[in-house]
XYZ file of C-alpha atoms in Angstrom:
358
model
C 15.006 56.523 71.713
C 17.576 59.036 71.780
C 17.559 61.765 68.659
C 19.947 62.589 66.009
C 19.891 66.072 67.602
C 21.278 65.314 70.808
C 24.015 63.823 69.741
C 26.041 66.328 70.692
C 25.583 66.243 73.880
C 26.030 62.683 74.379
C 29.295 63.305 73.191
C 29.759 65.794 75.490
C 29.147 64.102 78.306
C 30.670 61.042 77.513
C 34.248 63.420 76.376
C 34.005 64.884 80.204
C 33.074 61.939 82.293
C 35.639 59.990 80.947
C 38.547 61.835 79.726
C 40.675 60.688 82.621
C 39.544 56.994 82.065
C 41.981 54.071 80.248
C 40.368 51.711 78.537
C 40.294 49.341 75.396
C 37.280 48.661 73.534
C 37.091 46.577 70.334
C 33.915 45.947 68.085
C 33.415 42.708 65.891
C 31.438 43.550 62.792
C 32.599 45.149 59.360
C 30.026 47.550 59.621
C 30.319 49.233 62.482
C 33.878 49.836 61.780
C 33.018 51.783 58.872
C 30.154 53.780 60.451
C 32.769 54.347 63.186
C 35.001 55.716 60.742
C 32.714 57.688 58.445
C 30.942 59.675 62.282
C 34.774 60.541 63.511
C 33.855 58.045 66.905
C 37.438 57.034 66.706
C 38.580 61.291 66.515
C 36.420 62.287 69.169
C 36.555 59.324 72.069
C 38.993 60.938 74.711
C 42.761 59.887 74.567
C 42.609 57.183 77.148
C 40.090 55.309 75.261
C 40.987 52.878 72.534
C 38.689 51.301 69.749
C 39.974 48.488 67.976
C 38.350 46.589 64.670
C 38.465 42.394 65.451
C 37.278 39.967 63.591
C 33.906 41.346 62.106
C 34.226 40.517 58.221
C 33.693 37.274 56.680
C 35.491 37.880 54.009
C 38.856 39.469 55.665
C 38.721 36.615 58.194
C 38.364 33.757 55.317
C 42.041 32.531 54.415
C 43.739 32.861 50.686
C 44.189 29.201 50.539
C 39.706 28.946 50.272
C 40.216 31.219 47.638
C 42.377 29.282 45.773
C 40.735 26.486 45.825
C 37.950 28.470 43.668
C 40.290 30.043 41.315
C 40.897 26.230 40.633
C 37.713 25.384 40.087
C 36.616 28.421 38.355
C 39.166 26.633 35.659
C 37.705 23.335 35.282
C 35.623 22.758 32.671
C 31.598 22.695 32.620
C 31.556 24.423 35.668
C 30.884 28.381 36.786
C 31.320 29.973 40.602
C 28.714 31.840 41.447
C 29.357 34.586 44.206
C 28.907 37.396 46.167
C 30.651 40.358 44.392
C 32.940 41.200 46.909
C 35.013 37.940 47.189
C 36.201 38.592 43.270
C 39.272 41.129 43.993
C 40.295 39.231 47.233
C 43.971 37.447 46.796
C 44.202 33.878 46.649
C 48.069 32.199 46.653
C 48.245 32.553 43.060
C 45.374 35.152 42.204
C 42.043 36.423 42.226
C 38.674 35.065 40.461
C 38.772 38.485 38.962
C 41.935 37.656 37.225
C 40.784 34.032 36.738
C 37.481 35.077 34.803
C 39.313 37.531 32.832
C 41.494 34.752 31.841
C 38.769 32.246 30.489
C 37.490 31.265 34.369
C 33.645 30.975 34.922
C 32.788 33.623 37.525
C 28.877 34.904 37.906
C 27.774 37.690 40.235
C 24.781 36.528 42.227
C 23.017 38.856 44.717
C 21.241 35.396 46.962
C 22.680 32.267 46.689
C 18.838 31.454 45.755
C 19.713 32.959 42.396
C 22.522 30.582 41.783
C 20.258 27.570 42.606
C 17.795 28.858 40.112
C 20.622 29.738 37.978
C 21.689 26.195 37.843
C 18.665 24.672 37.441
C 18.248 26.300 34.070
C 21.607 25.218 33.122
C 21.215 21.299 34.234
C 24.695 20.676 31.971
C 27.261 22.805 33.843
C 28.211 22.232 37.620
C 27.408 25.660 39.315
C 29.398 26.301 42.519
C 28.794 29.133 44.823
C 30.781 30.403 47.036
C 29.383 29.932 50.720
C 31.366 33.185 52.668
C 30.058 34.221 56.244
C 28.655 34.143 59.733
C 24.971 32.987 60.992
C 24.419 36.479 59.397
C 24.342 34.814 56.348
C 24.543 31.500 56.606
C 20.398 31.247 57.497
C 20.154 31.800 52.987
C 22.353 29.466 51.934
C 20.868 26.387 53.776
C 18.142 27.666 52.206
C 19.288 26.898 49.083
C 20.176 24.475 49.739
C 17.453 22.485 51.172
C 16.147 24.288 47.565
C 18.659 22.721 45.965
C 17.899 18.813 47.801
C 13.717 19.466 47.514
C 13.814 20.611 43.478
C 16.686 17.462 43.362
C 19.087 20.306 41.462
C 21.887 17.933 41.631
C 24.344 19.683 39.789
C 24.516 22.933 42.209
C 26.855 22.686 45.497
C 28.497 25.167 48.015
C 31.861 25.313 48.787
C 31.443 26.425 52.476
C 33.898 29.202 54.298
C 30.928 29.423 57.081
C 31.975 30.448 60.589
C 29.855 30.705 63.946
C 31.448 33.498 65.599
C 31.519 32.358 69.353
C 34.456 29.527 69.542
C 36.388 32.882 67.472
C 35.972 35.100 70.313
C 36.862 32.935 72.847
C 40.327 32.445 71.577
C 40.926 35.424 71.400
C 39.587 36.368 74.421
C 42.652 33.915 75.738
C 45.103 35.664 73.579
C 47.157 36.792 76.368
C 48.981 39.358 73.949
C 45.109 40.673 73.540
C 43.752 43.004 76.520
C 40.079 44.164 76.410
C 37.843 46.095 78.367
C 34.252 45.770 76.884
C 33.303 44.625 73.438
C 30.807 46.240 71.209
C 28.702 43.094 70.324
C 27.559 43.070 66.010
C 23.941 44.134 66.138
C 23.561 42.061 62.179
C 24.362 38.837 64.201
C 21.746 39.424 67.231
C 19.098 39.465 64.932
C 20.071 35.642 64.191
C 21.056 34.553 66.876
C 19.756 36.686 69.631
C 21.503 38.959 72.336
C 21.714 36.327 74.933
C 23.806 34.254 72.704
C 26.245 36.905 73.667
C 26.496 36.243 77.899
C 29.003 34.122 77.717
C 31.346 37.240 77.423
C 30.374 38.054 80.427
C 29.920 34.841 82.115
C 32.843 33.256 81.854
C 34.885 36.620 80.571
C 33.289 38.875 82.650
C 33.791 41.424 80.106
C 30.903 44.740 79.756
C 28.967 44.142 76.288
C 26.758 45.435 74.486
C 24.515 44.621 71.261
C 23.809 48.112 69.057
C 23.077 49.239 65.816
C 24.588 51.135 62.966
C 23.508 54.691 63.167
C 26.445 57.066 65.092
C 23.912 57.750 68.296
C 23.387 53.803 68.578
C 27.421 53.936 68.926
C 27.560 56.561 71.342
C 25.208 55.212 73.362
C 26.428 51.560 73.370
C 29.894 53.335 74.357
C 28.707 55.276 77.645
C 26.593 51.879 78.627
C 30.157 50.181 77.909
C 31.884 52.477 79.746
C 29.100 53.064 82.761
C 29.888 49.025 83.347
C 34.124 49.423 83.300
C 33.721 52.705 85.818
C 31.114 50.540 88.160
C 32.958 47.608 87.921
C 29.644 45.911 87.376
C 30.335 43.730 83.685
C 26.888 42.947 81.712
C 25.014 42.173 78.907
C 23.111 45.058 77.501
C 20.622 44.549 74.275
C 20.609 49.003 73.140
C 19.236 47.804 69.779
C 15.647 45.803 71.096
C 14.391 47.094 68.163
C 15.996 44.125 66.103
C 17.697 42.199 68.300
C 15.589 39.862 70.760
C 16.738 37.676 73.131
C 16.532 34.475 71.563
C 16.823 35.566 68.053
C 15.154 34.535 64.705
C 13.991 30.980 65.365
C 13.298 30.566 61.311
C 16.860 30.890 61.139
C 18.927 29.132 63.335
C 16.010 25.714 62.952
C 17.505 26.402 59.337
C 20.963 26.124 60.431
C 21.254 23.144 62.820
C 18.852 21.307 59.543
C 21.694 21.782 57.268
C 24.983 21.908 59.374
C 27.070 20.852 61.562
C 30.156 22.457 62.973
C 33.637 21.511 62.147
C 36.880 23.150 62.495
C 38.001 25.542 60.221
C 40.658 28.384 59.735
C 40.301 32.077 60.380
C 43.199 34.849 59.178
C 44.892 35.984 62.084
C 43.528 33.036 64.441
C 44.606 29.663 62.639
C 42.693 26.659 62.814
C 39.378 27.545 65.306
C 38.024 23.831 66.459
C 34.088 23.827 65.912
C 33.990 27.563 64.137
C 33.334 26.397 61.200
C 30.155 24.880 59.403
C 30.298 21.607 57.397
C 27.166 19.822 55.995
C 25.211 17.121 57.643
C 24.905 13.587 55.634
C 21.983 14.572 54.292
C 23.140 17.099 52.484
C 26.668 15.954 52.151
C 26.212 16.141 48.318
C 25.716 19.294 48.327
C 29.195 20.066 49.578
C 31.859 20.634 46.340
C 34.685 19.438 48.632
C 33.419 16.502 48.366
C 31.960 16.798 45.122
C 35.131 17.634 43.471
C 37.554 15.953 46.329
C 39.321 18.824 46.916
C 42.042 18.618 49.163
C 42.535 22.090 51.658
C 45.112 24.551 50.706
C 47.414 25.967 53.051
C 46.535 29.565 52.950
C 50.355 31.713 51.855
C 50.003 35.584 53.448
C 51.502 38.368 50.926
C 55.128 39.624 52.480
C 54.554 42.411 54.984
C 50.818 41.921 55.367
C 49.721 43.271 58.607
C 46.119 41.936 57.563
C 45.706 39.034 59.818
C 47.219 41.215 63.210
C 44.995 44.102 62.230
C 41.440 41.223 62.585
C 42.414 40.609 65.772
C 43.390 44.940 67.102
C 47.099 43.982 67.470
C 47.872 45.991 64.631
C 46.077 49.531 63.298
C 46.213 49.990 59.496
C 48.516 52.848 59.255
C 51.246 50.756 60.194
C 51.199 48.453 57.481
C 54.140 48.553 55.338
C 51.512 48.605 52.241
C 48.859 50.507 53.456
C 47.643 53.583 50.805
C 50.783 53.026 48.516
C 51.109 49.370 46.606
C 48.015 48.709 49.161
C 44.738 50.847 48.198
C 41.051 49.687 47.118
C 41.527 49.335 43.513
C 44.502 47.409 43.601
C 44.645 45.565 47.493
C 46.983 43.501 48.792
C 45.045 41.866 51.306
C 41.523 41.123 52.037
C 41.109 43.943 54.953
C 41.565 46.731 52.093
C 38.721 44.775 49.504
C 35.588 44.233 51.777
C 33.683 47.009 51.999
C 33.608 46.091 55.852
C 37.663 45.694 56.058
C 39.517 47.846 58.516
C 41.598 48.685 56.004
C 39.243 49.647 53.437
C 37.677 52.046 56.571
C 41.149 53.599 57.661
C 41.668 54.398 53.603
C 38.045 55.991 52.984
C 37.635 57.860 56.511
C 41.334 58.295 57.985
C 40.458 61.755 59.521
C 37.936 63.018 58.346
C 34.194 63.202 59.918
C 31.078 64.101 59.329
């Protein structure tokens, strides 16, 4: 593995060799987005090489209608919402969970969904709802929480699901004639669960050069170099540049957990709309743990804040700096859209790391 001390040489070789090339790459992982900005990778690429951020932030792609459902649940008597902290300030149609809590809504931050199960077990007199937001990276531990509640007969626990499968969204994005990509950096965290082979469709179906990478700057530069070489040779392939963490098949136990608990369903993505087969609902055994069923909830149409470009930004169609709210009325402390809220959001990355690099 290349050492950090060789990074300057790697960057120099990339800059010199590809200085006259023109191609567009995309990463679909919020952690990659922030590392790229913090390390100044976006500034060090040759002028003809574009690096876009795609729909890799699960909080960001969750529609405001889902947040509105959670806000309304938090105001119901004897009902407590449990959630990861990064959802608190995501705007719904009429406000955030943080605002609902300040107005008396019952919202509790937990570190894992299993904490929510334990809280429900200790407080059988209230309904405890966990907000299940995430990709396949997060889904296994949520599946485990549901199984645990089922096995322990904890009947006052449920999950409001907004779990998403990345592949259908990527396919819809790649079929958009307004989006033209020459290569893709696949997310390492997701690869740990689903395996490198899960990204092979990008090559076989779309002839799109693809690499799976880690999260250190040197690992990203190695991935960028591999992609550029594929583009140069016109030989698209899938390269796993993160073999120390990502195997071909992924984590069989985690995948089995998802298979045991979830079924595919259609779900909404910010920027993409309704994406068929991209959601994870509950199978018949665990259906009673679906908060939508337990509370007879109807879908709420998402409403985008006027002028907010979060949707197009998630598809790489716009840059955060082009949004009229960016850096003005929309900042991490008072965000207009979710792309500025989440620690994985593209707008937050551009706000915190506009030009400087380390």
